[in-house]
């Protein structure tokens, strides 16, 4: 059973920052997607089948694709940016770099949801601009 208290908090948060929660809903229950400036932000409330009573709250935004050149310098910049982030972090999955917040949904307050969605969205938009400018020639052209 979905955690409807947290679901309600998420939808109120989205509405308060100017998004229609219904149109932001994903294909599955407990998923929402919003676009903030040049960033896509995914919000998920999920559990694992092996522990259906325990829910997790995740907010994630793709920051950029991993560079093809200048990898060491890029990695150092990501680590330095990561140090500046509050309440979320940078991670790499496959060929992409993300801004991520993940925590258990137990005792989750609406104010934390508000702050988390805002942080992930703002950090993703801000650091994409800086990284894409600094490393503009570090990505190979994709067909």
Coordinates of N, CA, C and O in Angstrom, one line a residue:
X1 N 0.8 -1.2 0.0 CA 0.0 0.0 0.0 C 0.9 1.2 0.0 O 1.8 1.4 0.8
X2 N 0.6 2.2 -0.9 CA 1.4 3.4 -1.0 C 1.2 4.2 0.2 O 0.2 4.3 0.8
X3 N 2.3 4.9 0.6 CA 2.2 5.8 1.8 C 1.5 7.1 1.3 O 2.1 8.0 0.7
X4 N 0.2 7.2 1.6 CA -0.6 8.3 1.1 C -0.4 9.6 1.8 O -0.6 10.6 1.3
X5 N 0.2 9.5 3.1 CA 0.5 10.8 3.8 C 1.6 11.5 3.0 O 1.5 12.7 2.7
X6 N 2.7 10.7 2.7 CA 3.8 11.3 1.9 C 3.4 11.7 0.5 O 3.8 12.8 0.0
X7 N 2.5 10.9 -0.1 CA 2.0 11.2 -1.4 C 1.3 12.6 -1.4 O 1.5 13.4 -2.3
X8 N 0.5 12.8 -0.4 CA -0.2 14.0 -0.2 C 0.7 15.2 0.0 O 0.6 16.3 -0.6
X9 N 1.8 15.0 0.8 CA 2.8 16.0 1.0 C 3.5 16.4 -0.3 O 3.7 17.6 -0.6
X10 N 3.8 15.4 -1.1 CA 4.5 15.6 -2.3 C 3.6 16.5 -3.3 O 4.1 17.5 -3.9
X11 N 2.4 16.1 -3.4 CA 1.5 16.8 -4.3 C 1.2 18.2 -3.8 O 1.1 19.1 -4.6
X12 N 1.1 18.4 -2.5 CA 1.0 19.8 -2.0 C 2.2 20.6 -2.3 O 2.1 21.8 -2.6
X13 N 3.4 20.0 -2.1 CA 4.6 20.7 -2.4 C 4.7 21.1 -3.9 O 5.0 22.3 -4.2
X14 N 4.4 20.2 -4.8 CA 4.4 20.5 -6.2 C 3.4 21.7 -6.5 O 3.8 22.6 -7.3
X15 N 2.3 21.6 -5.9 CA 1.3 22.7 -6.2 C 1.8 24.0 -5.7 O 1.6 25.0 -6.4
X16 N 2.4 24.0 -4.5 CA 2.8 25.3 -3.9 C 4.0 25.9 -4.7 O 4.1 27.1 -4.7
X17 N 4.7 25.1 -5.4 CA 5.8 25.7 -6.3 C 5.4 25.9 -7.7 O 6.2 26.3 -8.5
X18 N 4.1 25.7 -8.0 CA 3.6 26.1 -9.3 C 3.4 25.0 -10.3 O 3.2 25.3 -11.5
X19 N 3.4 23.8 -9.9 CA 3.2 22.7 -10.8 C 1.9 22.0 -10.5 O 1.5 21.9 -9.3
X20 N 1.2 21.5 -11.5 CA 0.0 20.7 -11.4 C 0.4 19.3 -11.0 O 0.9 18.6 -11.9
X21 N 0.1 18.9 -9.8 CA 0.5 17.5 -9.4 C -0.1 16.4 -10.3 O 0.6 15.4 -10.6
X22 N -1.3 16.6 -10.8 CA -1.9 15.6 -11.6 C -1.2 15.4 -12.9 O -1.0 14.3 -13.4
X23 N -0.8 16.5 -13.6 CA -0.1 16.4 -14.9 C 1.3 16.0 -14.7 O 2.0 15.5 -15.6
X24 N 1.8 16.1 -13.4 CA 3.2 15.7 -13.1 C 3.3 14.2 -12.8 O 4.4 13.7 -12.8
X25 N 2.2 13.6 -12.6 CA 2.2 12.2 -12.2 C 2.8 11.3 -13.3 O 2.6 11.5 -14.5
X26 N 3.6 10.3 -12.9 CA 4.2 9.4 -13.8 C 3.2 8.2 -14.1 O 2.1 8.2 -13.7
X27 N 3.7 7.3 -14.9 CA 2.9 6.1 -15.3 C 2.6 5.2 -14.1 O 1.5 4.7 -14.0
X28 N 3.5 5.2 -13.1 CA 3.2 4.3 -11.9 C 2.9 5.2 -10.7 O 3.3 6.4 -10.7
X29 N 2.1 4.7 -9.8 CA 1.7 5.4 -8.6 C 3.0 5.7 -7.8 O 3.9 4.9 -7.8
X30 N 3.1 6.9 -7.3 CA 4.3 7.3 -6.5 C 5.4 7.9 -7.4 O 6.5 8.0 -6.9
X31 N 5.1 8.3 -8.6 CA 6.1 8.9 -9.5 C 5.6 10.3 -10.0 O 4.4 10.4 -10.4
X32 N 6.4 11.3 -10.0 CA 6.1 12.6 -10.6 C 7.4 13.1 -11.4 O 8.5 12.7 -11.0
X33 N 7.1 13.9 -12.4 CA 8.2 14.5 -13.2 C 7.9 16.0 -13.4 O 6.7 16.3 -13.8
X34 N 8.8 16.8 -13.1 CA 8.7 18.3 -13.3 C 9.9 18.8 -14.1 O 10.9 18.2 -14.1
X35 N 9.7 19.9 -14.8 CA 10.8 20.6 -15.5 C 11.0 21.9 -14.9 O 10.0 22.7 -14.7
X36 N 12.2 22.1 -14.4 CA 12.6 23.4 -13.8 C 13.7 24.0 -14.6 O 14.8 23.4 -14.7
X37 N 13.5 25.1 -15.2 CA 14.5 25.8 -16.1 C 15.0 24.7 -17.1 O 14.1 24.2 -17.9
X38 N 16.2 24.4 -17.2 CA 16.7 23.4 -18.2 C 16.8 22.0 -17.6 O 17.5 21.1 -18.1
X39 N 16.2 21.7 -16.4 CA 16.4 20.5 -15.7 C 15.1 19.7 -15.6 O 14.0 20.3 -15.4
X40 N 15.2 18.4 -15.7 CA 14.1 17.5 -15.5 C 14.3 16.9 -14.1 O 15.4 16.5 -13.7
X41 N 13.3 16.9 -13.3 CA 13.4 16.4 -11.9 C 12.4 15.3 -11.7 O 11.2 15.4 -12.0
X42 N 12.9 14.1 -11.3 CA 12.0 13.0 -11.0 C 11.8 12.8 -9.5 O 12.8 12.8 -8.7
X43 N 10.6 12.6 -9.1 CA 10.3 12.4 -7.7 C 9.6 11.0 -7.6 O 8.7 10.7 -8.3
X44 N 10.1 10.2 -6.7 CA 9.6 8.9 -6.5 C 9.4 8.5 -5.1 O 10.2 8.9 -4.2
X45 N 8.3 7.9 -4.8 CA 8.0 7.3 -3.5 C 7.8 5.8 -3.8 O 6.9 5.4 -4.6
X46 N 8.7 5.0 -3.3 CA 8.7 3.6 -3.8 C 9.1 2.6 -2.6 O 9.7 3.1 -1.6
X47 N 8.9 1.4 -2.8 CA 9.3 0.3 -1.9 C 9.9 -0.8 -2.7 O 9.8 -0.9 -3.9
X48 N 10.5 -1.8 -2.0 CA 11.0 -3.0 -2.6 C 10.1 -4.1 -2.3 O 9.6 -4.3 -1.2
X49 N 9.9 -5.0 -3.3 CA 8.9 -6.2 -3.0 C 9.3 -7.0 -1.8 O 8.5 -7.5 -1.1
X50 N 10.6 -7.1 -1.5 CA 11.0 -8.0 -0.4 C 10.8 -7.3 0.9 O 10.8 -8.0 2.0
X51 N 10.4 -6.0 0.9 CA 10.1 -5.3 2.2 C 9.0 -4.2 1.8 O 9.3 -3.0 1.8
X52 N 7.8 -4.7 1.6 CA 6.8 -3.8 1.1 C 6.3 -2.7 2.0 O 5.6 -1.8 1.6
X53 N 6.6 -2.9 3.3 CA 6.1 -1.9 4.3 C 7.1 -0.7 4.4 O 6.7 0.4 4.9
X54 N 8.3 -0.8 3.9 CA 9.3 0.3 4.0 C 9.3 1.1 2.7 O 9.7 0.5 1.7
X55 N 9.0 2.4 2.8 CA 9.1 3.3 1.6 C 10.3 4.2 1.6 O 10.8 4.5 2.7
X56 N 10.7 4.6 0.4 CA 11.8 5.5 0.2 C 11.3 6.7 -0.6 O 10.5 6.6 -1.5
X57 N 11.9 7.8 -0.3 CA 11.6 9.1 -1.0 C 12.9 9.5 -1.7 O 14.0 9.5 -1.2
X58 N 12.7 9.6 -3.1 CA 13.9 9.9 -3.9 C 13.5 11.1 -4.8 O 12.5 11.2 -5.4
X59 N 14.5 12.1 -4.9 CA 14.4 13.1 -5.9 C 15.7 13.1 -6.6 O 16.8 13.1 -6.0
X60 N 15.6 13.1 -8.0 CA 16.8 12.9 -8.8 C 16.6 13.7 -10.1 O 15.5 13.9 -10.6
X61 N 17.8 14.2 -10.5 CA 17.8 15.0 -11.8 C 19.0 14.7 -12.6 O 20.1 14.8 -12.0
X62 N 18.9 14.4 -13.8 CA 20.1 14.2 -14.7 C 20.8 15.5 -14.8 O 20.2 16.5 -15.2
X63 N 22.1 15.5 -14.4 CA 22.9 16.7 -14.5 C 23.5 16.8 -15.9 O 23.4 17.8 -16.6
X64 N 24.2 15.7 -16.3 CA 24.8 15.7 -17.7 C 25.3 14.3 -17.9 O 25.5 13.5 -17.0
X65 N 25.7 14.1 -19.2 CA 26.3 12.8 -19.6 C 27.8 12.9 -19.1 O 28.4 14.0 -19.1
X66 N 28.4 11.8 -18.8 CA 29.8 11.7 -18.5 C 30.6 12.3 -19.7 O 30.3 12.0 -20.8
X67 N 31.6 13.0 -19.4 CA 32.5 13.6 -20.5 C 33.2 12.5 -21.2 O 33.5 11.4 -20.6
X68 N 33.6 12.7 -22.5 CA 34.4 11.8 -23.2 C 35.9 12.1 -23.1 O 36.7 11.3 -23.2
X69 N 36.2 13.4 -22.8 CA 37.6 13.8 -22.6 C 37.6 14.6 -21.3 O 36.6 15.0 -20.7
X70 N 38.8 14.9 -20.8 CA 39.0 15.7 -19.5 C 38.4 15.0 -18.3 O 37.8 15.7 -17.4
X71 N 38.4 13.7 -18.3 CA 37.7 12.9 -17.3 C 38.2 13.2 -15.9 O 37.4 13.3 -14.9
X72 N 39.5 13.3 -15.7 CA 40.0 13.5 -14.4 C 39.7 14.9 -13.9 O 39.2 15.0 -12.7
X73 N 39.8 15.9 -14.7 CA 39.4 17.3 -14.3 C 37.9 17.3 -14.0 O 37.5 18.0 -13.0
X74 N 37.2 16.7 -14.8 CA 35.7 16.7 -14.6 C 35.3 16.0 -13.3 O 34.5 16.5 -12.5
X75 N 36.0 14.9 -13.0 CA 35.7 14.2 -11.7 C 36.1 15.0 -10.5 O 35.3 15.0 -9.5
X76 N 37.2 15.7 -10.6 CA 37.6 16.6 -9.5 C 36.6 17.7 -9.3 O 36.2 18.0 -8.2
X77 N 36.1 18.3 -10.4 CA 35.1 19.3 -10.3 C 33.8 18.8 -9.7 O 33.2 19.5 -8.9
X78 N 33.4 17.6 -10.1 CA 32.2 17.0 -9.5 C 32.4 16.8 -8.0 O 31.4 17.0 -7.2
X79 N 33.5 16.3 -7.6 CA 33.8 16.2 -6.1 C 33.7 17.5 -5.4 O 33.2 17.6 -4.3
X80 N 34.3 18.5 -6.0 CA 34.3 19.9 -5.4 C 32.8 20.4 -5.3 O 32.4 21.0 -4.3
X81 N 32.1 20.2 -6.4 CA 30.7 20.6 -6.3 C 29.9 19.8 -5.3 O 29.1 20.4 -4.5
X82 N 30.2 18.5 -5.2 CA 29.5 17.7 -4.3 C 29.6 18.2 -2.8 O 28.7 18.1 -2.0
X83 N 30.8 18.7 -2.5 CA 31.1 19.2 -1.2 C 30.2 20.4 -0.9 O 29.8 20.7 0.2
X84 N 29.8 21.2 -1.9 CA 29.0 22.4 -1.7 C 27.5 22.1 -1.6 O 26.8 23.0 -1.2
X85 N 27.1 20.9 -2.0 CA 25.7 20.6 -2.0 C 25.2 20.3 -0.5 O 25.9 19.8 0.3
X86 N 23.9 20.7 -0.3 CA 23.3 20.5 1.0 C 22.1 19.6 0.8 O 21.2 19.9 0.0
X87 N 22.1 18.5 1.5 CA 20.9 17.6 1.5 C 20.8 16.7 0.3 O 19.8 16.1 0.1
X88 N 21.8 16.7 -0.6 CA 21.8 15.8 -1.8 C 23.2 15.7 -2.2 O 24.1 16.3 -1.7
X89 N 23.4 14.9 -3.2 CA 24.8 14.7 -3.7 C 24.8 14.3 -5.2 O 23.8 14.1 -5.8
X90 N 26.0 14.3 -5.7 CA 26.2 13.9 -7.1 C 26.5 12.4 -7.1 O 27.3 11.9 -6.3
X91 N 25.9 11.7 -8.1 CA 26.2 10.3 -8.3 C 26.3 10.0 -9.8 O 25.9 10.8 -10.6
X92 N 27.0 8.9 -10.1 CA 27.1 8.5 -11.5 C 26.4 7.1 -11.7 O 26.6 6.2 -10.8
X93 N 25.6 7.0 -12.7 CA 25.0 5.7 -13.0 C 25.1 5.6 -14.5 O 24.6 6.4 -15.2
X94 N 25.7 4.5 -14.9 CA 26.0 4.2 -16.3 C 26.8 5.4 -16.9 O 27.8 5.7 -16.3
X95 N 26.3 6.1 -17.9 CA 27.0 7.1 -18.6 C 26.5 8.5 -18.2 O 26.8 9.5 -18.8
X96 N 25.7 8.6 -17.1 CA 25.1 9.9 -16.7 C 25.5 10.3 -15.2 O 25.7 9.4 -14.4
X97 N 25.6 11.6 -15.0 CA 25.8 12.2 -13.7 C 24.5 12.8 -13.3 O 23.8 13.4 -14.1
X98 N 24.1 12.5 -12.0 CA 22.8 13.0 -11.5 C 23.0 13.8 -10.2 O 24.0 13.5 -9.4
X99 N 22.1 14.6 -9.9 CA 21.9 15.2 -8.5 C 20.9 14.3 -7.9 O 19.8 14.0 -8.5
X100 N 21.1 13.8 -6.7 CA 20.3 12.8 -6.0 C 20.0 13.1 -4.5 O 21.0 13.5 -3.8
X101 N 18.8 12.9 -4.1 CA 18.5 12.8 -2.7 C 17.7 11.5 -2.5 O 16.7 11.3 -3.3
X102 N 18.1 10.7 -1.5 CA 17.4 9.5 -1.2 C 17.3 9.3 0.3 O 18.4 9.4 0.9
X103 N 16.2 9.0 0.8 CA 16.0 8.7 2.2 C 14.8 7.8 2.5 O 13.9 7.7 1.6
X104 N 14.8 7.2 3.6 CA 13.6 6.5 4.0 C 12.4 7.5 4.2 O 12.6 8.6 4.6
X105 N 11.2 7.1 3.9 CA 10.1 7.9 4.0 C 9.5 8.0 5.4 O 8.7 8.9 5.7
X106 N 10.0 7.2 6.3 CA 9.5 7.3 7.7 C 9.8 8.6 8.3 O 10.9 9.2 8.1
X107 N 8.8 9.2 8.9 CA 8.9 10.5 9.6 C 9.3 11.7 8.7 O 9.8 12.7 9.1
X108 N 9.0 11.5 7.4 CA 9.3 12.6 6.4 C 8.3 13.7 6.6 O 7.1 13.4 6.6
X109 N 8.7 14.9 6.7 CA 7.9 16.1 6.9 C 7.8 16.8 5.6 O 8.6 16.7 4.7
X110 N 6.7 17.5 5.4 CA 6.4 18.2 4.2 C 7.5 19.3 3.9 O 7.9 19.5 2.8
X111 N 8.0 19.9 5.0 CA 9.0 21.0 4.8 C 10.3 20.3 4.2 O 11.0 21.0 3.4
X112 N 10.6 19.1 4.6 CA 11.8 18.4 4.0 C 11.5 18.1 2.5 O 12.4 18.3 1.7
X113 N 10.3 17.7 2.2 CA 10.0 17.5 0.8 C 10.1 18.8 0.0 O 10.7 18.8 -1.1
X114 N 9.6 19.9 0.5 CA 9.7 21.2 -0.2 C 11.1 21.5 -0.5 O 11.5 21.9 -1.6
X115 N 11.9 21.5 0.6 CA 13.3 21.8 0.5 C 14.1 20.9 -0.5 O 14.9 21.4 -1.3
X116 N 13.8 19.6 -0.4 CA 14.5 18.7 -1.3 C 14.2 18.9 -2.8 O 15.1 18.9 -3.6
X117 N 13.0 19.0 -3.1 CA 12.6 19.3 -4.5 C 13.3 20.5 -5.0 O 13.9 20.5 -6.1
X118 N 13.2 21.6 -4.2 CA 13.8 22.8 -4.6 C 15.3 22.7 -4.8 O 15.9 23.2 -5.8
X119 N 16.0 22.1 -3.8 CA 17.5 21.9 -3.9 C 17.9 21.2 -5.1 O 18.8 21.6 -5.9
X120 N 17.3 20.0 -5.4 CA 17.7 19.2 -6.5 C 17.5 19.9 -7.8 O 18.3 20.0 -8.7
X121 N 16.3 20.6 -7.9 CA 16.0 21.3 -9.2 C 17.0 22.5 -9.4 O 17.5 22.7 -10.5
X122 N 17.2 23.3 -8.4 CA 18.1 24.4 -8.5 C 19.6 24.0 -8.7 O 20.2 24.5 -9.6
X123 N 20.0 23.0 -8.0 CA 21.4 22.6 -8.2 C 21.6 22.0 -9.6 O 22.6 22.3 -10.2
X124 N 20.7 21.2 -10.0 CA 20.8 20.6 -11.4 C 20.9 21.7 -12.4 O 21.7 21.7 -13.3
X125 N 20.0 22.7 -12.4 CA 20.0 23.8 -13.3 C 21.3 24.6 -13.3 O 21.9 24.9 -14.3
X126 N 21.7 24.9 -12.0 CA 22.8 25.8 -11.9 C 24.1 25.1 -12.3 O 24.9 25.7 -13.1
X127 N 24.3 23.9 -11.9 CA 25.6 23.2 -12.2 C 25.6 22.7 -13.6 O 26.7 22.6 -14.2
X128 N 24.5 22.4 -14.2 CA 24.5 22.1 -15.6 C 25.1 23.2 -16.4 O 25.9 23.1 -17.3
X129 N 24.6 24.4 -16.1 CA 25.1 25.6 -16.8 C 26.6 25.8 -16.7 O 27.3 26.0 -17.7
X130 N 27.1 25.6 -15.5 CA 28.6 25.8 -15.3 C 29.4 24.7 -15.9 O 30.4 25.0 -16.6
X131 N 28.9 23.5 -15.8 CA 29.7 22.4 -16.4 C 29.6 22.4 -17.9 O 30.6 22.1 -18.6
X132 N 28.5 22.7 -18.5 CA 28.3 22.7 -19.9 C 29.2 23.8 -20.5 O 29.7 23.6 -21.7
X133 N 29.3 24.9 -19.8 CA 30.2 26.0 -20.3 C 31.7 25.6 -20.2 O 32.4 25.7 -21.2
X134 N 32.1 25.1 -19.1 CA 33.5 24.7 -18.8 C 33.9 23.6 -19.7 O 35.1 23.5 -20.2
X135 N 33.1 22.6 -19.9 CA 33.4 21.4 -20.7 C 32.8 21.3 -22.0 O 32.6 20.2 -22.5
X136 N 32.4 22.4 -22.6 CA 31.7 22.4 -23.9 C 32.3 21.5 -25.0 O 31.6 21.0 -25.8
X137 N 33.6 21.4 -25.0 CA 34.2 20.6 -26.0 C 34.7 19.2 -25.5 O 35.4 18.5 -26.2
X138 N 34.2 18.8 -24.4 CA 34.6 17.5 -23.8 C 33.7 16.4 -24.1 O 33.9 15.3 -23.8
X139 N 32.6 16.7 -24.8 CA 31.6 15.6 -25.2 C 31.8 15.4 -26.7 O 31.7 16.4 -27.5
X140 N 31.9 14.2 -27.1 CA 31.9 13.8 -28.5 C 30.5 14.1 -29.0 O 29.5 13.9 -28.3
X141 N 30.4 14.4 -30.3 CA 29.1 14.6 -30.9 C 28.4 13.3 -31.1 O 29.0 12.3 -31.6
X142 N 27.2 13.2 -30.7 CA 26.4 11.9 -30.8 C 25.5 12.1 -32.0 O 24.9 13.1 -32.3
X143 N 25.4 11.0 -32.8 CA 24.5 11.0 -34.0 C 23.1 11.0 -33.5 O 22.7 10.4 -32.6

